[in-house]
Tab-separated table of C-alpha atoms and ligand atoms in Angstrom:
chain	number	residue	atom	x	y	z
A	1	MET	CA	134.591	49.739	194.360
A	2	TYR	CA	134.590	49.149	198.129
A	3	LEU	CA	132.662	51.617	200.262
A	4	ILE	CA	132.897	52.204	204.002
A	5	ALA	CA	129.766	53.342	205.824
A	6	PRO	CA	130.307	54.231	209.491
A	7	SER	CA	127.204	53.715	211.607
A	8	ILE	CA	126.461	56.763	213.725
A	9	LEU	CA	124.803	54.441	216.245
A	10	SER	CA	128.192	54.334	217.997
A	11	ALA	CA	128.920	58.059	217.631
A	12	ASP	CA	128.716	60.572	220.470
A	13	PHE	CA	125.159	61.828	220.066
A	14	ALA	CA	125.868	64.903	222.183
A	15	ARG	CA	128.014	66.180	219.300
A	16	LEU	CA	126.577	64.312	216.356
A	17	GLY	CA	127.207	66.973	213.713
A	18	GLU	CA	130.893	67.148	214.589
A	19	GLU	CA	131.145	63.343	214.564
A	20	VAL	CA	129.580	63.175	211.080
A	21	LEU	CA	131.949	65.841	209.728
A	22	ASN	CA	134.982	64.169	211.265
A	23	VAL	CA	134.201	60.676	210.098
A	24	VAL	CA	133.591	61.895	206.521
A	25	ASP	CA	136.776	63.910	206.685
A	26	SER	CA	138.532	60.762	207.898
A	27	GLY	CA	137.587	58.906	204.713
A	28	ALA	CA	134.043	57.560	205.192
A	29	ASP	CA	132.068	57.131	201.969
A	30	TRP	CA	128.536	56.905	203.369
A	31	ILE	CA	126.868	57.704	206.679
A	32	HIS	CA	124.875	54.701	207.906
A	33	PHE	CA	121.807	55.894	209.825
A	34	ASP	CA	120.171	53.277	212.074
A	35	VAL	CA	116.498	53.812	212.850
A	36	MET	CA	115.058	51.637	215.649
A	37	ASP	CA	111.525	51.773	217.035
A	38	ASN	CA	111.426	49.532	220.143
A	39	HIS	CA	108.880	47.395	218.280
A	40	TYR	CA	110.608	45.700	215.384
A	41	VAL	CA	113.839	45.713	217.416
A	42	PRO	CA	114.290	46.072	221.198
A	43	ASN	CA	115.984	49.458	221.090
A	44	MET	CA	115.165	52.988	220.074
A	45	THR	CA	117.242	55.556	218.212
A	46	VAL	CA	116.546	58.508	215.962
A	47	GLY	CA	114.021	59.567	213.340
A	48	PRO	CA	113.696	61.883	210.336
A	49	ILE	CA	114.334	65.126	212.231
A	50	VAL	CA	117.860	63.981	213.080
A	51	CYS	CA	118.465	63.007	209.448
A	52	GLN	CA	117.217	66.446	208.434
A	53	ALA	CA	119.622	68.035	210.915
A	54	ILE	CA	122.706	66.334	209.496
A	55	ARG	CA	121.690	66.644	205.815
A	56	PRO	CA	122.962	70.214	205.317
A	57	ILE	CA	126.377	69.559	206.860
A	58	THR	CA	127.581	66.800	204.522
A	59	GLN	CA	127.511	65.728	200.880
A	60	ALA	CA	128.021	62.089	201.882
A	61	VAL	CA	125.323	59.580	201.016
A	62	ILE	CA	122.958	59.060	203.954
A	63	ASP	CA	122.183	55.351	204.070
A	64	VAL	CA	119.029	54.932	206.175
A	65	HIS	CA	118.533	51.474	207.710
A	66	LEU	CA	114.953	51.181	208.922
A	67	MET	CA	114.480	48.716	211.768
A	68	VAL	CA	110.850	49.689	212.198
A	69	LYS	CA	107.409	48.204	211.742
A	70	PRO	CA	105.331	49.370	209.936
A	71	VAL	CA	107.735	50.611	207.265
A	72	ASP	CA	105.807	52.679	204.708
A	73	ARG	CA	104.760	55.542	206.960
A	74	LEU	CA	108.405	56.631	207.409
A	75	ILE	CA	109.633	56.380	203.821
A	76	GLY	CA	108.360	59.767	202.651
A	77	ASP	CA	109.525	61.394	205.879
A	78	PHE	CA	113.095	60.170	205.408
A	79	ALA	CA	113.090	61.123	201.734
A	80	LYS	CA	112.054	64.660	202.697
A	81	ALA	CA	114.703	64.658	205.412
A	82	GLY	CA	117.382	64.101	202.744
A	83	ALA	CA	118.045	60.346	202.828
A	84	ASN	CA	119.731	59.040	199.666
A	85	LEU	CA	119.124	55.387	200.330
A	86	VAL	CA	116.417	53.689	202.369
A	87	SER	CA	116.428	50.010	203.267
A	88	PHE	CA	114.018	47.958	205.360
A	89	HIS	CA	113.518	44.421	206.664
A	90	PRO	CA	111.088	42.365	204.533
A	91	GLU	CA	109.450	40.847	207.650
A	92	ALA	CA	108.470	44.350	208.724
A	93	SER	CA	106.505	45.179	205.567
A	94	GLU	CA	103.170	43.610	204.582
A	95	HIS	CA	103.839	44.481	200.924
A	96	ILE	CA	107.506	44.359	200.046
A	97	ASP	CA	107.097	45.317	196.392
A	98	ARG	CA	104.950	48.297	197.365
A	99	SER	CA	107.447	49.541	199.971
A	100	LEU	CA	110.313	49.270	197.468
A	101	SER	CA	108.333	51.185	194.842
A	102	LEU	CA	107.467	53.838	197.403
A	103	ILE	CA	111.169	54.378	198.166
A	104	ARG	CA	111.986	54.860	194.473
A	105	GLU	CA	108.939	57.099	193.906
A	106	ASN	CA	110.241	59.298	196.693
A	107	GLY	CA	113.520	59.699	194.836
A	108	CYS	CA	115.711	57.422	196.955
A	109	GLN	CA	117.602	54.248	196.214
A	110	ALA	CA	116.073	51.132	197.763
A	111	GLY	CA	117.427	48.239	199.774
A	112	LEU	CA	116.220	45.058	201.474
A	113	VAL	CA	117.822	43.917	204.729
A	114	PHE	CA	118.317	40.275	205.671
A	115	ASN	CA	118.630	39.205	209.310
A	116	PRO	CA	120.911	36.233	210.000
A	117	ALA	CA	117.968	33.813	209.673
A	118	THR	CA	116.044	35.618	206.931
A	119	PRO	CA	116.105	33.649	203.676
A	120	LEU	CA	117.516	35.365	200.587
A	121	HIS	CA	114.512	34.391	198.460
A	122	TYR	CA	112.807	37.624	199.558
A	123	MET	CA	114.852	39.312	196.837
A	124	ASP	CA	113.701	36.946	194.081
A	125	TYR	CA	110.860	38.825	192.426
A	126	VAL	CA	111.990	42.349	193.252
A	127	MET	CA	115.582	42.407	191.972
A	128	ASP	CA	114.754	45.134	189.457
A	129	LYS	CA	113.523	47.344	192.312
A	130	LEU	CA	116.670	46.962	194.411
A	131	ASP	CA	119.797	49.100	194.475
A	132	LEU	CA	121.225	47.310	197.467
A	133	VAL	CA	120.893	44.197	199.553
A	134	LEU	CA	122.063	44.481	203.136
A	135	LEU	CA	123.019	41.353	205.047
A	136	MET	CA	123.112	41.556	208.822
A	137	GLY	CA	126.190	40.012	210.409
A	138	VAL	CA	124.412	40.226	213.792
A	139	ASN	CA	120.818	40.326	214.994
A	140	PRO	CA	119.659	43.915	214.648
A	141	GLY	CA	119.156	46.227	217.605
A	142	PHE	CA	122.581	46.951	219.058
A	143	GLY	CA	126.091	47.927	218.078
A	144	GLY	CA	129.179	46.114	219.301
A	145	GLN	CA	128.038	42.505	218.723
A	146	ARG	CA	130.144	39.704	217.273
A	147	PHE	CA	129.958	38.820	213.573
A	148	ILE	CA	127.964	35.582	213.075
A	149	PRO	CA	130.257	33.339	210.955
A	150	SER	CA	127.499	31.721	208.851
A	151	THR	CA	126.918	35.141	207.289
A	152	ALA	CA	130.013	34.572	205.124
A	153	GLY	CA	128.364	31.731	203.180
A	154	LYS	CA	125.207	33.764	202.875
A	155	LEU	CA	127.171	36.715	201.470
A	156	TYR	CA	128.620	34.422	198.837
A	157	GLU	CA	125.116	33.306	197.865
A	158	ALA	CA	123.825	36.894	197.764
A	159	ARG	CA	126.763	37.912	195.561
A	160	GLU	CA	125.989	35.079	193.141
A	161	ARG	CA	122.371	36.190	192.887
A	162	VAL	CA	123.154	39.860	192.224
A	163	GLU	CA	125.847	38.980	189.689
A	164	LYS	CA	123.486	36.684	187.808
A	165	HIS	CA	120.966	39.536	187.749
A	166	GLU	CA	123.619	41.975	186.519
A	167	ARG	CA	124.674	39.589	183.734
A	168	GLU	CA	121.057	39.235	182.630
A	169	THR	CA	119.955	42.862	182.894
A	170	GLY	CA	123.007	45.091	183.284
A	171	HIS	CA	121.501	46.371	186.554
A	172	ARG	CA	123.974	46.554	189.414
A	173	VAL	CA	122.945	45.855	193.017
A	174	ARG	CA	125.340	46.523	195.885
A	175	VAL	CA	125.948	43.948	198.624
A	176	GLU	CA	126.304	45.640	201.988
A	177	ILE	CA	127.209	44.017	205.302
A	178	ASP	CA	126.193	45.401	208.696
A	179	GLY	CA	127.218	44.224	212.161
A	180	GLY	CA	130.446	42.958	213.644
A	181	VAL	CA	132.711	44.357	210.899
A	182	LYS	CA	136.227	45.033	212.246
A	183	VAL	CA	139.677	45.668	210.778
A	184	ASP	CA	140.606	42.027	211.360
A	185	ASN	CA	137.649	40.458	209.517
A	186	ILE	CA	136.852	43.012	206.789
A	187	ALA	CA	139.079	41.304	204.179
A	188	ALA	CA	137.419	37.920	204.727
A	189	ILE	CA	133.997	39.565	204.531
A	190	ALA	CA	134.969	41.227	201.239
A	191	LEU	CA	136.198	37.902	199.892
A	192	ALA	CA	132.843	36.386	200.820
A	193	GLY	CA	131.111	38.924	198.572
A	194	ALA	CA	130.443	42.245	200.312
A	195	ASP	CA	131.335	45.524	198.592
A	196	THR	CA	129.934	48.000	201.137
A	197	PHE	CA	130.846	47.812	204.817
A	198	VAL	CA	128.953	49.275	207.737
A	199	ALA	CA	131.066	49.625	210.861
A	200	GLY	CA	129.917	51.300	214.047
A	201	SER	CA	131.866	50.386	217.158
A	202	ALA	CA	135.038	49.493	215.205
A	203	ILE	CA	135.301	53.070	213.946
A	204	PHE	CA	133.823	55.251	216.666
A	205	GLU	CA	135.353	53.400	219.610
A	206	ALA	CA	138.788	53.439	218.024
A	207	GLY	CA	138.458	57.201	217.731
A	208	LYS	CA	137.625	57.464	221.408
A	209	ASP	CA	140.949	55.935	222.471
A	210	GLY	CA	143.240	58.641	221.250
A	211	ASP	CA	142.255	61.876	219.583
A	212	PRO	CA	138.466	61.855	219.940
A	213	HIS	CA	137.968	63.773	216.713
A	214	ARG	CA	139.765	61.637	214.162
A	215	TYR	CA	138.948	58.283	212.663
A	216	ASP	CA	141.608	58.270	209.901
A	217	SER	CA	143.709	55.443	211.230
A	218	VAL	CA	140.952	52.870	211.582
A	219	ILE	CA	139.384	53.733	208.213
A	220	ALA	CA	142.834	53.615	206.587
A	221	ALA	CA	143.487	50.238	208.233
A	222	MET	CA	140.199	48.930	206.810
A	223	ARG	CA	141.101	50.205	203.340
A	224	ALA	CA	144.550	48.597	203.584
A	225	GLU	CA	142.907	45.268	204.420
A	226	LEU	CA	140.499	45.689	201.490
A	227	ALA	CA	143.394	46.460	199.145
A	228	ARG	CA	144.755	42.966	199.843
A	229	VAL	CA	141.588	41.227	198.624
B	1	LIG	C1	122.687	47.010	214.350
B	1	LIG	C2	122.876	48.164	213.419
B	1	LIG	C3	124.265	48.345	212.971
B	1	LIG	C4	125.251	48.634	214.090
B	1	LIG	C5	126.552	48.023	213.741
B	1	LIG	O1	121.327	46.757	214.517
B	1	LIG	O2	122.082	48.011	212.264
B	1	LIG	O3	124.368	49.308	211.945
B	1	LIG	O4	125.450	50.003	214.313
B	1	LIG	O5	127.400	48.169	214.818
B	1	LIG	P1	128.783	47.398	214.930
B	1	LIG	O6	129.599	47.766	213.754
B	1	LIG	O7	129.330	47.872	216.222
B	1	LIG	O8	128.449	45.918	214.931
B	2	LIG	ZN1	122.456	49.274	210.468
């Protein structure tokens, strides 16, 4: 039930393909793909051509997190580039319902992302169009930041909302957390309500200490923590 989604933001971009293969081989479930535009967030990363480049080398779900404004223009491009899941920040779209529909029409699963101060009510009238809600444990833009503690209460609230929706409709929505997830807080974050865990620096920096190619031990340590929940 718990999924681990390493964020390639902290990978070695000079050998990205190898990093993706190794992290999947080390037990990752999804590849989290952070897209930043130096407009919605003060940083810049990678676009559809990089997604297209890693698509043929792995079967793992590619979980695209759009930190861009405007949103819609890139949805089709990422779908064509092989994304499985596309999520965006509601503040970055003029028409949230339309952007969500566009993601589904392009054959991907859809998610909404909530910054630490973004209210959860953005999900209210679009629950049936969501496959995932992603709560940020940090302000978006950079890896390696500290988890903001108030996110735990917000995760609990998000979990209540998606479970109520599942009881009423049978439709399941995942609750993903992104930012500041480490081995020592992942169990508490799971208890608060998350079922899918993005981790960038915790995984890729641990790998850099010893054997640069393997991430087994940190992913195994995260799974061991999750097994205690
Ligand atoms: C932040 C990104 C995250 C980031 C997480 O804007 O959306 O996915 O890579 O990095 P860590 O796990 O280091 O906080
Ligand atoms: Zn992200």
